[in-house]
Amino acid sequence: MKKITLLYLIVFSVQIQLAIAQSQPLQIIKVPELEQLIKSEEGKVKVINFWATWCKPCIKEIPYFVKAQQDFPEVEFVFVSLDFSENASRAESFGKKKGLNKSKMVLIDDVDYNAWIDKVSGEWSGAIPATLIVTPNGKKLYEKEFQQGELKELLKETYKL
Amino acid sequence: MKNYLFLSFLLLFAFGFTSEKEGYKVGDTATDFSLKNVNGEMVSLKDFEDVKGYIVIFTCNTCPYSIAYEDRIIELQTKYAKQKFPVIAINPNDDKRSPKDSFKEMKVRAKEKMFNFPYVYDETQEITKAYGATNTPHVYVLDADRTVKYIGAIDNNTKSAKDADKKYVEDAVNALLAEKEVPVKETKAIGCTIKWAM
């Protein structure tokens, strides 16, 4: 009996280690790092999704982003959590459970929102869900909840991916 | 002919989108309303006699950011109602999309937190649309003539009232009470989207 328990423990810990090796930890960032993330880069399209654990429509659209991430491996996806920094570990485990375990996750730790919302986009009221698409030619903010298939369609039709 | 049709569709589409961004800007005159308060009475701005202005706040029961600001909204009312600058809170959310924002649940929340201000329900969402509120909490400070003087956040620290070093709404109201220019007229804040009826 004891042996079986031990075996289980070993298998379990190996699995955990594998899971940790595959996924990146959530990074807590400040505004300058956020500005870096949303900068246009040569030959690159980025999809920056703003979400929070308490935002129901954000949670609903995450699977569509995970799917798009698989369909467009050339696109860089970043998930920016707006949860308070003391809830960072909760945001991380929640995000991973929702399928973001292979995605870049950050948490912006600056509640002086008015100081940085316009830096993300003048089009943004501050409501979430919101998604910023960055191309070498510029940025566009989508202040909306994406429905199934909609993001893929948008990347294909508007961004010719 | 087909081209024209296409073009008119395109225009319609474009206008359809811009109309979403409608709503008041600073300097516009805000509409009055008649909305049901949690005590069962209808509330209009014109009911407040001899006031110097109004703090109209779109907020709700469910948004964590609204909840984070509840105590500060109570304080605003405590401080400014006696200076004839009352708070009126409006719940803009559709209760089918957000059942915990129903009128019944508003009554429960108002009682729990002992709201000292009217908490009214914009069931048809027409007032919310007219004002152009996008998220909760979203504040409109109006003068006595209902001219919009400030739009945006309550202060610059959602997490902690005592760490906020820019109190936008208080600064706006203090300026209006002193018959001065409002220092910061517009701010943005992270918030929950308004739950529009489908």
Short mmCIF file of C-alpha atoms in Angstrom, two decimals:
data_model
loop_
_atom_site.label_atom_id
_atom_site.label_comp_id
_atom_site.label_asym_id
_atom_site.label_seq_id
_atom_site.Cartn_x
_atom_site.Cartn_y
_atom_site.Cartn_z
CA MET A 1 0.00 0.00 0.00
CA LYS A 2 2.72 2.40 1.02
CA LYS A 3 4.61 1.66 -2.18
CA ILE A 4 1.61 2.53 -4.28
CA THR A 5 1.21 5.83 -2.48
CA LEU A 6 4.87 6.57 -3.03
CA LEU A 7 4.55 5.70 -6.70
CA TYR A 8 1.59 8.03 -7.00
CA LEU A 9 3.54 10.77 -5.34
CA ILE A 10 6.46 10.34 -7.72
CA VAL A 11 4.23 10.32 -10.80
CA PHE A 12 2.35 13.32 -9.48
CA SER A 13 5.47 15.36 -8.80
CA VAL A 14 6.90 14.54 -12.24
CA GLN A 15 3.66 15.76 -13.79
CA ILE A 16 3.80 18.97 -11.82
CA GLN A 17 7.40 19.55 -12.86
CA LEU A 18 6.45 18.99 -16.50
CA ALA A 19 3.60 21.44 -16.19
CA ILE A 20 5.89 24.02 -14.64
CA ALA A 21 8.52 23.51 -17.34
CA GLN A 22 5.93 24.07 -20.08
CA SER A 23 4.34 27.19 -18.73
CA GLN A 24 5.75 30.62 -18.09
CA PRO A 25 5.02 32.32 -14.80
CA LEU A 26 2.84 35.42 -14.73
CA GLN A 27 5.01 38.50 -14.67
CA ILE A 28 4.10 41.61 -12.67
CA ILE A 29 4.91 44.68 -14.73
CA LYS A 30 4.78 48.47 -14.55
CA VAL A 31 3.77 51.00 -17.21
CA PRO A 32 7.18 51.26 -19.01
CA GLU A 33 7.18 47.49 -19.57
CA LEU A 34 3.59 47.66 -20.80
CA GLU A 35 4.61 50.38 -23.26
CA GLN A 36 7.39 48.10 -24.47
CA LEU A 37 4.93 45.23 -24.95
CA ILE A 38 2.53 47.28 -27.06
CA LYS A 39 5.20 48.85 -29.27
CA SER A 40 5.04 48.20 -33.02
CA GLU A 41 7.75 45.85 -34.20
CA GLU A 42 9.03 45.18 -37.71
CA GLY A 43 7.31 42.22 -39.33
CA LYS A 44 5.30 41.31 -36.25
CA VAL A 45 1.62 41.26 -35.30
CA LYS A 46 0.73 41.28 -31.61
CA VAL A 47 -2.61 40.62 -29.97
CA ILE A 48 -2.75 42.14 -26.49
CA ASN A 49 -5.80 41.11 -24.49
CA PHE A 50 -6.79 42.99 -21.33
CA TRP A 51 -8.70 40.83 -18.86
CA ALA A 52 -9.32 40.17 -15.17
CA THR A 53 -10.51 37.19 -13.14
CA TRP A 54 -13.63 39.14 -12.09
CA CYS A 55 -14.59 40.07 -15.67
CA LYS A 56 -17.11 37.51 -16.91
CA PRO A 57 -17.12 38.46 -20.61
CA CYS A 58 -13.28 38.38 -20.54
CA ILE A 59 -13.30 34.82 -19.25
CA LYS A 60 -15.86 33.86 -21.86
CA GLU A 61 -13.69 35.01 -24.76
CA ILE A 62 -10.40 33.45 -23.54
CA PRO A 63 -10.97 30.09 -25.32
CA TYR A 64 -11.35 31.93 -28.64
CA PHE A 65 -7.98 33.60 -28.03
CA VAL A 66 -6.39 30.27 -27.13
CA LYS A 67 -7.76 28.83 -30.38
CA ALA A 68 -6.50 31.79 -32.43
CA GLN A 69 -3.11 31.42 -30.79
CA GLN A 70 -2.95 27.86 -32.13
CA ASP A 71 -4.18 28.93 -35.57
CA PHE A 72 -1.73 31.84 -35.90
CA PRO A 73 1.58 30.74 -34.37
CA GLU A 74 3.34 33.70 -36.03
CA VAL A 75 1.27 36.17 -33.98
CA GLU A 76 2.48 37.13 -30.51
CA PHE A 77 -0.30 36.88 -27.92
CA VAL A 78 -0.04 38.64 -24.55
CA PHE A 79 -2.66 38.45 -21.82
CA VAL A 80 -2.60 41.47 -19.51
CA SER A 81 -4.37 40.92 -16.21
CA LEU A 82 -5.91 43.96 -14.52
CA ASP A 83 -6.36 42.16 -11.24
CA PHE A 84 -4.80 43.83 -8.22
CA SER A 85 -1.21 42.72 -7.62
CA GLU A 86 -2.07 40.96 -4.36
CA ASN A 87 -4.25 38.62 -6.44
CA ALA A 88 -1.44 37.81 -8.90
CA SER A 89 -1.14 34.13 -8.00
CA ARG A 90 -4.89 33.74 -8.25
CA ALA A 91 -4.88 35.39 -11.68
CA GLU A 92 -2.04 33.10 -12.75
CA SER A 93 -3.66 29.83 -11.71
CA PHE A 94 -7.04 30.99 -13.02
CA GLY A 95 -5.55 31.94 -16.40
CA LYS A 96 -3.73 28.64 -16.66
CA LYS A 97 -6.90 26.74 -15.88
CA LYS A 98 -8.59 28.63 -18.71
CA GLY A 99 -5.94 27.49 -21.20
CA LEU A 100 -3.33 30.24 -20.97
CA ASN A 101 -0.69 27.84 -19.66
CA LYS A 102 1.42 28.28 -22.79
CA SER A 103 0.73 31.98 -23.19
CA LYS A 104 2.57 35.07 -22.07
CA MET A 105 0.74 36.40 -19.03
CA VAL A 106 1.50 39.69 -17.30
CA LEU A 107 -0.23 41.72 -14.61
CA ILE A 108 -0.05 45.50 -14.78
CA ASP A 109 0.55 46.81 -11.28
CA ASP A 110 -0.49 50.45 -11.51
CA VAL A 111 -3.93 51.56 -10.34
CA ASP A 112 -3.46 55.18 -11.49
CA TYR A 113 -5.38 54.14 -14.58
CA ASN A 114 -5.93 57.60 -16.01
CA ALA A 115 -2.15 57.97 -16.24
CA TRP A 116 -1.76 55.09 -18.68
CA ILE A 117 -5.03 54.14 -20.44
CA ASP A 118 -4.37 56.68 -23.21
CA LYS A 119 -0.86 55.29 -23.64
CA VAL A 120 -2.44 51.97 -24.62
CA SER A 121 -4.96 53.67 -26.90
CA GLY A 122 -6.84 56.93 -27.10
CA GLU A 123 -9.81 54.87 -28.33
CA TRP A 124 -10.05 52.98 -25.04
CA SER A 125 -12.57 54.07 -22.38
CA GLY A 126 -10.99 51.73 -19.84
CA ALA A 127 -13.76 49.14 -19.93
CA ILE A 128 -12.78 45.49 -20.31
CA PRO A 129 -12.72 43.18 -22.20
CA ALA A 130 -10.49 45.14 -24.55
CA THR A 131 -8.02 43.87 -27.12
CA LEU A 132 -5.23 45.81 -28.78
CA ILE A 133 -3.91 44.61 -32.12
CA VAL A 134 -0.44 45.94 -32.90
CA THR A 135 1.04 45.74 -36.39
CA PRO A 136 4.16 47.36 -37.87
CA ASN A 137 1.81 50.02 -39.28
CA GLY A 138 -0.01 50.91 -36.08
CA LYS A 139 -2.42 49.92 -33.38
CA LYS A 140 -6.15 49.38 -33.16
CA LEU A 141 -8.19 48.88 -30.02
CA TYR A 142 -11.26 46.64 -29.92
CA GLU A 143 -13.34 47.47 -26.85
CA LYS A 144 -15.64 44.49 -27.07
CA GLU A 145 -16.20 40.85 -26.24
CA PHE A 146 -15.15 38.60 -29.13
CA GLN A 147 -17.53 35.83 -30.11
CA GLN A 148 -16.52 32.39 -31.33
CA GLY A 149 -14.55 32.53 -34.60
CA GLU A 150 -14.60 36.33 -34.71
CA LEU A 151 -10.95 36.91 -33.82
CA LYS A 152 -9.77 34.38 -36.40
CA GLU A 153 -11.95 36.08 -39.01
CA LEU A 154 -10.57 39.48 -38.08
CA LEU A 155 -6.94 38.34 -38.24
CA LYS A 156 -7.58 36.74 -41.61
CA GLU A 157 -9.70 39.44 -43.22
CA THR A 158 -8.39 42.68 -41.79
CA TYR A 159 -4.84 41.71 -41.00
CA LYS A 160 -4.37 39.30 -43.93
CA LEU A 161 -2.83 36.56 -41.82
CA MET B 1 -26.70 50.97 -58.71
CA LYS B 2 -25.18 48.07 -56.89
CA ASN B 3 -22.22 50.22 -56.03
CA TYR B 4 -24.43 52.85 -54.49
CA LEU B 5 -26.18 50.25 -52.42
CA PHE B 6 -22.86 48.97 -51.23
CA LEU B 7 -21.69 52.48 -50.44
CA SER B 8 -24.81 53.30 -48.46
CA PHE B 9 -24.40 50.08 -46.55
CA LEU B 10 -20.83 51.03 -45.79
CA LEU B 11 -21.92 54.45 -44.58
CA LEU B 12 -24.64 52.94 -42.45
CA PHE B 13 -22.08 50.60 -40.98
CA ALA B 14 -19.66 53.44 -40.25
CA PHE B 15 -22.36 55.55 -38.63
CA GLY B 16 -23.61 52.57 -36.71
CA PHE B 17 -20.20 52.38 -35.14
CA THR B 18 -19.75 56.05 -34.41
CA SER B 19 -23.13 56.19 -32.70
CA GLU B 20 -21.73 53.86 -30.05
CA LYS B 21 -19.31 56.58 -29.03
CA GLU B 22 -22.06 59.13 -28.56
CA GLY B 23 -22.78 60.67 -25.22
CA TYR B 24 -21.93 63.85 -23.40
CA LYS B 25 -18.74 65.80 -23.55
CA VAL B 26 -17.73 68.40 -21.00
CA GLY B 27 -19.83 71.50 -21.71
CA ASP B 28 -22.92 69.64 -22.94
CA THR B 29 -26.23 69.90 -21.09
CA ALA B 30 -27.20 66.60 -19.52
CA THR B 31 -30.77 65.38 -19.66
CA ASP B 32 -32.91 65.06 -16.56
CA PHE B 33 -34.57 61.71 -15.89
CA SER B 34 -37.23 60.03 -13.85
CA LEU B 35 -35.91 56.72 -12.50
CA LYS B 36 -37.07 54.45 -9.72
CA ASN B 37 -35.14 54.61 -6.47
CA VAL B 38 -34.62 51.62 -4.16
CA ASN B 39 -37.22 53.13 -1.79
CA GLY B 40 -39.84 52.87 -4.54
CA GLU B 41 -39.99 56.60 -5.31
CA MET B 42 -39.19 58.14 -8.67
CA VAL B 43 -36.14 60.42 -8.66
CA SER B 44 -35.47 63.36 -11.00
CA LEU B 45 -32.73 65.97 -10.83
CA LYS B 46 -35.37 68.71 -10.79
CA ASP B 47 -36.67 67.29 -7.47
CA PHE B 48 -33.55 68.61 -5.75
CA GLU B 49 -34.36 72.18 -4.93
CA ASP B 50 -31.84 74.96 -4.65
CA VAL B 51 -28.78 72.79 -5.39
CA LYS B 52 -25.39 73.90 -6.69
CA GLY B 53 -24.93 70.79 -8.82
CA TYR B 54 -25.13 67.02 -9.01
CA ILE B 55 -22.72 64.08 -8.78
CA VAL B 56 -24.25 61.48 -11.09
CA ILE B 57 -22.53 58.09 -10.76
CA PHE B 58 -23.17 55.09 -12.97
CA THR B 59 -22.43 52.12 -10.73
CA CYS B 60 -23.78 48.67 -9.93
CA ASN B 61 -23.92 45.82 -7.41
CA THR B 62 -21.59 43.40 -9.12
CA CYS B 63 -18.52 45.14 -10.52
CA PRO B 64 -15.57 44.76 -8.12
CA TYR B 65 -14.45 48.27 -8.99
CA SER B 66 -17.88 49.64 -8.10
CA ILE B 67 -17.76 47.74 -4.83
CA ALA B 68 -14.27 49.11 -4.15
CA TYR B 69 -15.71 52.62 -4.45
CA GLU B 70 -18.95 52.16 -2.45
CA ASP B 71 -17.57 53.62 0.77
CA ARG B 72 -16.09 56.54 -1.12
CA ILE B 73 -19.47 57.23 -2.77
CA ILE B 74 -21.10 57.24 0.67
CA GLU B 75 -18.43 59.70 1.83
CA LEU B 76 -19.02 61.96 -1.16
CA GLN B 77 -22.70 62.15 -0.24
CA THR B 78 -21.90 62.77 3.45
CA LYS B 79 -19.55 65.57 2.54
CA TYR B 80 -21.39 67.24 -0.32
CA ALA B 81 -25.14 66.71 0.16
CA LYS B 82 -25.10 69.33 2.91
CA GLN B 83 -23.22 71.66 0.58
CA LYS B 84 -26.11 71.23 -1.87
CA PHE B 85 -24.19 68.99 -4.23
CA PRO B 86 -25.95 65.61 -3.92
CA VAL B 87 -24.94 62.19 -5.23
CA ILE B 88 -27.34 60.24 -7.45
CA ALA B 89 -26.24 56.68 -8.28
CA ILE B 90 -27.67 54.99 -11.37
CA ASN B 91 -27.44 51.26 -12.04
CA PRO B 92 -27.19 50.92 -15.83
CA ASN B 93 -26.98 47.14 -16.17
CA ASP B 94 -29.54 44.91 -17.87
CA ASP B 95 -30.77 42.41 -15.30
CA LYS B 96 -31.12 39.60 -17.82
CA ARG B 97 -27.43 39.79 -18.65
CA SER B 98 -26.48 40.49 -15.06
CA PRO B 99 -29.15 39.05 -12.73
CA LYS B 100 -27.40 40.27 -9.59
CA ASP B 101 -27.93 43.82 -10.82
CA SER B 102 -31.73 43.52 -10.70
CA PHE B 103 -33.84 46.13 -8.91
CA LYS B 104 -34.50 43.60 -6.16
CA GLU B 105 -30.77 43.04 -5.63
CA MET B 106 -30.18 46.80 -5.66
CA LYS B 107 -32.53 47.11 -2.70
CA VAL B 108 -30.60 44.40 -0.87
CA ARG B 109 -27.22 46.07 -1.54
CA ALA B 110 -28.49 49.56 -0.61
CA LYS B 111 -29.74 48.21 2.72
CA GLU B 112 -26.58 46.20 3.46
CA LYS B 113 -24.30 49.16 2.83
CA MET B 114 -26.79 51.72 4.18
CA PHE B 115 -26.54 53.87 1.08
CA ASN B 116 -27.21 57.49 2.03
CA PHE B 117 -27.91 58.53 -1.57
CA PRO B 118 -30.63 57.66 -4.11
CA TYR B 119 -29.76 54.47 -5.98
CA VAL B 120 -31.96 54.34 -9.08
CA TYR B 121 -32.39 51.83 -11.87
CA ASP B 122 -32.11 52.77 -15.56
CA GLU B 123 -34.15 49.81 -16.72
CA THR B 124 -34.46 50.93 -20.34
CA GLN B 125 -30.77 52.03 -20.42
CA GLU B 126 -31.85 55.20 -22.28
CA ILE B 127 -30.29 57.57 -19.76
CA THR B 128 -27.05 55.59 -19.74
CA LYS B 129 -26.95 55.80 -23.53
CA ALA B 130 -27.72 59.53 -23.50
CA TYR B 131 -24.91 60.21 -21.02
CA GLY B 132 -22.56 57.87 -22.86
CA ALA B 133 -21.40 55.96 -19.79
CA THR B 134 -19.16 53.06 -20.80
CA ASN B 135 -18.11 51.40 -17.58
CA THR B 136 -18.83 51.27 -13.88
CA PRO B 137 -18.15 53.33 -11.86
CA HIS B 138 -18.37 56.30 -14.24
CA VAL B 139 -19.01 59.78 -12.83
CA TYR B 140 -20.62 62.88 -14.37
CA VAL B 141 -20.38 66.07 -12.30
CA LEU B 142 -23.05 68.56 -13.39
CA ASP B 143 -23.58 72.15 -12.32
CA ALA B 144 -27.00 73.48 -11.26
CA ASP B 145 -27.99 73.99 -14.93
CA ARG B 146 -27.03 70.36 -15.67
CA THR B 147 -24.00 71.44 -17.69
CA VAL B 148 -21.44 68.61 -17.68
CA LYS B 149 -18.32 69.82 -15.85
CA TYR B 150 -16.41 66.61 -15.26
CA ILE B 151 -16.51 63.05 -16.64
CA GLY B 152 -14.52 60.09 -15.36
CA ALA B 153 -13.14 58.38 -12.28
CA ILE B 154 -13.66 59.23 -8.62
CA ASP B 155 -9.92 59.32 -7.86
CA ASN B 156 -6.65 57.79 -9.00
CA ASN B 157 -6.44 54.74 -6.74
CA THR B 158 -9.15 52.12 -7.11
CA LYS B 159 -7.53 49.87 -4.56
CA SER B 160 -7.14 52.22 -1.66
CA ALA B 161 -8.87 55.53 -0.91
CA LYS B 162 -6.11 56.72 1.38
CA ASP B 163 -3.43 56.22 -1.28
CA ALA B 164 -5.31 58.25 -3.87
CA ASP B 165 -3.46 61.52 -4.34
CA LYS B 166 -5.72 62.87 -7.07
CA LYS B 167 -9.36 63.17 -6.00
CA TYR B 168 -10.88 64.14 -9.32
CA VAL B 169 -14.54 64.34 -8.26
CA GLU B 170 -13.84 66.22 -5.03
CA ASP B 171 -11.57 68.63 -6.87
CA ALA B 172 -14.26 69.24 -9.50
CA VAL B 173 -17.02 69.79 -6.92
CA ASN B 174 -14.82 72.02 -4.74
CA ALA B 175 -13.96 74.12 -7.79
CA LEU B 176 -17.63 74.48 -8.73
CA LEU B 177 -18.60 75.38 -5.16
CA ALA B 178 -15.88 78.06 -5.21
CA GLU B 179 -17.08 79.18 -8.66
CA LYS B 180 -13.73 78.31 -10.17
CA GLU B 181 -12.67 76.35 -13.24
CA VAL B 182 -12.65 72.56 -12.79
CA PRO B 183 -8.94 71.58 -12.81
CA VAL B 184 -9.16 68.14 -14.45
CA LYS B 185 -12.24 67.83 -16.67
CA GLU B 186 -11.90 64.31 -17.95
CA THR B 187 -10.23 61.09 -16.79
CA LYS B 188 -10.37 57.43 -17.69
CA ALA B 189 -10.47 54.40 -15.45
CA ILE B 190 -10.52 50.65 -15.75
CA GLY B 191 -13.98 49.36 -15.10
CA CYS B 192 -16.58 46.76 -15.91
CA THR B 193 -18.39 47.24 -19.19
CA ILE B 194 -22.02 48.19 -18.98
CA LYS B 195 -24.15 45.10 -19.54
CA TRP B 196 -26.35 46.18 -22.46
CA ALA B 197 -29.58 44.31 -23.16
CA MET B 198 -29.17 41.88 -26.07
#
